[in-house]
mmCIF file of C-alpha atoms in Angstrom:
data_model
loop_
_atom_site.group_PDB
_atom_site.id
_atom_site.type_symbol
_atom_site.label_atom_id
_atom_site.label_comp_id
_atom_site.label_asym_id
_atom_site.label_seq_id
_atom_site.Cartn_x
_atom_site.Cartn_y
_atom_site.Cartn_z
ATOM 1 C CA ARG Q 1 7.406 -6.822 -7.010
ATOM 2 C CA ASP Q 2 8.106 -10.545 -7.327
ATOM 3 C CA MET Q 3 8.196 -10.925 -3.536
ATOM 4 C CA ARG Q 4 4.765 -9.310 -3.185
ATOM 5 C CA GLN Q 5 3.387 -11.578 -5.913
ATOM 6 C CA ARG Q 6 4.631 -14.633 -4.008
ATOM 7 C CA MET Q 7 3.012 -13.296 -0.829
ATOM 8 C CA ARG Q 8 -0.289 -12.841 -2.678
ATOM 9 C CA GLU Q 9 -0.145 -16.380 -4.012
ATOM 10 C CA GLU Q 10 0.488 -17.797 -0.542
ATOM 11 C CA LEU Q 11 -1.795 -15.600 1.570
ATOM 12 C CA SER Q 12 -4.637 -14.435 -0.654
ATOM 13 C CA ARG Q 13 -7.532 -16.845 -1.034
ATOM 14 C CA PRO Q 14 -9.793 -15.337 -3.707
ATOM 15 C CA ARG Q 15 -13.450 -15.502 -2.771
ATOM 16 C CA PRO Q 16 -16.001 -14.494 -5.397
ATOM 17 C CA GLY Q 17 -17.662 -11.235 -4.421
ATOM 18 C CA ARG Q 18 -15.404 -10.721 -1.379
ATOM 19 C CA PHE Q 19 -12.323 -8.582 -0.612
ATOM 20 C CA ASP Q 20 -9.688 -9.638 1.924
ATOM 21 C CA ILE Q 21 -8.680 -6.232 3.282
ATOM 22 C CA LYS Q 22 -5.199 -7.341 4.291
ATOM 23 C CA HIS Q 23 -4.093 -9.740 1.566
ATOM 24 C CA ASP Q 24 -5.996 -9.123 -1.668
ATOM 25 C CA THR Q 25 -4.688 -6.892 -4.437
ATOM 26 C CA GLY Q 26 -5.065 -3.233 -3.508
ATOM 27 C CA GLY Q 27 -5.303 -3.997 0.187
ATOM 28 C CA LEU Q 28 -3.381 -3.183 3.336
ATOM 29 C CA ALA Q 29 -0.357 -5.362 2.573
ATOM 30 C CA ASP Q 30 0.108 -3.635 -0.798
ATOM 31 C CA ILE Q 31 0.286 -0.229 0.921
ATOM 32 C CA GLU Q 32 2.729 -1.600 3.500
ATOM 33 C CA PHE Q 33 4.846 -3.119 0.742
ATOM 34 C CA LEU Q 34 4.883 0.160 -1.238
ATOM 35 C CA VAL Q 35 6.056 2.029 1.863
ATOM 36 C CA GLN Q 36 8.800 -0.514 2.593
ATOM 37 C CA PHE Q 37 9.895 -0.376 -1.035
ATOM 38 C CA GLY Q 38 10.034 3.436 -0.904
ATOM 39 C CA VAL Q 39 12.182 3.423 2.226
ATOM 40 C CA LEU Q 40 14.593 0.920 0.685
ATOM 41 C CA CYS Q 41 14.815 2.951 -2.521
ATOM 42 C CA TRP Q 42 15.042 6.453 -1.137
ATOM 43 C CA ALA Q 43 16.583 6.279 2.359
ATOM 44 C CA HIS Q 44 20.149 6.464 1.055
ATOM 45 C CA ASP Q 45 19.365 9.951 -0.335
ATOM 46 C CA HIS Q 46 16.902 10.866 2.425
ATOM 47 C CA PRO Q 47 18.125 9.380 5.731
ATOM 48 C CA GLU Q 48 15.224 11.046 7.565
ATOM 49 C CA LEU Q 49 13.082 8.227 6.149
ATOM 50 C CA THR Q 50 14.649 5.967 8.763
ATOM 51 C CA THR Q 51 13.417 8.131 11.670
ATOM 52 C CA TYR Q 52 9.941 6.602 11.854
ATOM 53 C CA THR Q 53 8.637 3.153 11.070
ATOM 54 C CA ASP Q 54 4.920 3.830 10.769
ATOM 55 C CA ASN Q 55 3.332 3.906 7.343
ATOM 56 C CA ILE Q 56 1.330 7.118 7.843
ATOM 57 C CA ARG Q 57 4.359 9.276 8.676
ATOM 58 C CA LEU Q 58 6.460 7.635 5.979
ATOM 59 C CA LEU Q 59 3.813 8.317 3.343
ATOM 60 C CA ALA Q 60 3.679 11.951 4.499
ATOM 61 C CA ASP Q 61 7.475 12.127 4.208
ATOM 62 C CA PHE Q 62 7.361 10.702 0.675
ATOM 63 C CA GLY Q 63 5.016 13.521 -0.297
ATOM 64 C CA ARG Q 64 6.882 16.238 1.607
ATOM 65 C CA LEU Q 65 10.184 15.217 0.004
ATOM 66 C CA GLY Q 66 8.681 15.107 -3.493
ATOM 67 C CA LEU Q 67 9.251 11.367 -3.872
ATOM 68 C CA MET Q 68 5.569 10.764 -4.578
ATOM 69 C CA PRO Q 69 2.763 13.222 -5.348
ATOM 70 C CA GLU Q 70 1.493 14.669 -2.053
ATOM 71 C CA GLU Q 71 -2.168 14.122 -2.898
ATOM 72 C CA GLU Q 72 -1.476 10.476 -3.670
ATOM 73 C CA THR Q 73 0.344 9.983 -0.367
ATOM 74 C CA ARG Q 74 -2.578 11.587 1.509
ATOM 75 C CA GLN Q 75 -5.043 9.291 -0.259
ATOM 76 C CA LEU Q 76 -2.911 6.216 0.439
ATOM 77 C CA ALA Q 77 -2.654 7.191 4.115
ATOM 78 C CA ARG Q 78 -6.431 7.656 4.287
ATOM 79 C CA ALA Q 79 -6.998 4.256 2.648
ATOM 80 C CA TYR Q 80 -4.544 2.668 5.080
ATOM 81 C CA GLN Q 81 -6.369 4.195 8.057
ATOM 82 C CA ASP Q 82 -9.776 3.135 6.713
ATOM 83 C CA TYR Q 83 -8.534 -0.414 6.165
ATOM 84 C CA ARG Q 84 -7.101 -0.568 9.704
ATOM 85 C CA LYS Q 85 -10.298 0.789 11.290
ATOM 86 C CA THR Q 86 -12.395 -1.785 9.460
ATOM 87 C CA ILE Q 87 -10.043 -4.634 10.360
ATOM 88 C CA HIS Q 88 -10.119 -3.600 14.037
ATOM 89 C CA ARG Q 89 -13.915 -3.412 14.042
ATOM 90 C CA LEU Q 90 -14.191 -6.875 12.475
ATOM 91 C CA VAL Q 91 -11.625 -8.388 14.854
ATOM 92 C CA LEU Q 92 -13.583 -7.056 17.838
ATOM 93 C CA GLN Q 93 -16.606 -8.895 16.434
ATOM 94 C CA GLU Q 94 -14.453 -12.015 15.977
ATOM 95 C CA LEU Q 95 -14.942 -11.825 12.205
ATOM 96 C CA PRO Q 96 -12.358 -12.229 9.440
ATOM 97 C CA ALA Q 97 -11.073 -9.094 7.680
ATOM 98 C CA ILE Q 98 -13.117 -9.865 4.577
ATOM 99 C CA VAL Q 99 -15.797 -7.554 3.188
ATOM 100 C CA ASP Q 100 -18.042 -7.237 0.147
ATOM 101 C CA GLU Q 101 -15.962 -6.583 -2.963
ATOM 102 C CA LYS Q 102 -17.866 -3.326 -3.567
ATOM 103 C CA GLN Q 103 -16.505 -1.858 -0.346
ATOM 104 C CA PHE Q 104 -13.193 -0.021 -0.760
ATOM 105 C CA ARG Q 105 -13.434 -0.078 -4.563
ATOM 106 C CA GLU Q 106 -11.925 3.429 -4.918
ATOM 107 C CA GLU Q 107 -9.191 2.712 -2.377
ATOM 108 C CA ARG Q 108 -8.240 -0.460 -4.221
ATOM 109 C CA ARG Q 109 -8.083 1.448 -7.505
ATOM 110 C CA LEU Q 110 -5.847 4.092 -5.917
ATOM 111 C CA VAL Q 111 -3.483 1.513 -4.403
ATOM 112 C CA GLY Q 112 -3.347 -0.344 -7.722
ATOM 113 C CA ALA Q 113 -2.504 2.838 -9.636
ATOM 114 C CA ALA Q 114 0.285 3.745 -7.187
ATOM 115 C CA TRP Q 115 1.593 0.191 -7.371
ATOM 116 C CA LYS Q 116 1.608 0.217 -11.169
ATOM 117 C CA ARG Q 117 3.339 3.580 -11.349
ATOM 118 C CA LEU Q 118 6.036 2.671 -8.814
ATOM 119 C CA LEU Q 119 6.506 -1.032 -9.447
ATOM 120 C CA GLY Q 120 4.756 -1.749 -12.738
ATOM 121 C CA ASP Q 121 6.973 -2.728 -15.628
ATOM 122 C CA TYR Q 122 10.223 -1.213 -14.480
ATOM 123 C CA SER Q 123 12.176 -2.564 -17.448
ATOM 124 C CA ASP Q 124 11.788 0.919 -18.921
ATOM 125 C CA HIS Q 125 12.498 3.014 -15.792
ATOM 126 C CA ASP Q 126 14.365 3.013 -12.515
ATOM 127 C CA PRO Q 127 11.829 2.062 -9.816
ATOM 128 C CA CYS Q 128 13.842 3.975 -7.206
ATOM 129 C CA ARG Q 129 13.631 7.262 -9.076
ATOM 130 C CA PRO Q 130 11.120 9.562 -7.361
ATOM 131 C CA ALA Q 131 7.628 8.812 -8.670
ATOM 132 C CA ARG Q 132 5.943 11.878 -10.073
#
């Protein structure tokens, strides 16, 4: 959690009314960080998590193994794919991966909720316990 906060401070450049798809809170990097965190937490009990390195399959595995709610993992995977598609489209137009803050509002809320549940204040729970 602290590492991700440092990354946000260094990479995110808040722009009023704009959303940096990769670096702002609730964006692509938060999903990638959640997936990496999950692998580090759960791979010792579920070595199959080390089979693949892509976020989509890992999220599906988290759901299949009961480590995270399946619906949440599907929604996170969909958000990840939507973010990537938009970034690719913008890159092809030689534009930065920054959009109106109203775009991806629901995806950002979903990522934030998953983040809070898994990595929120873990002084009162073990963050590596399966998130239900």
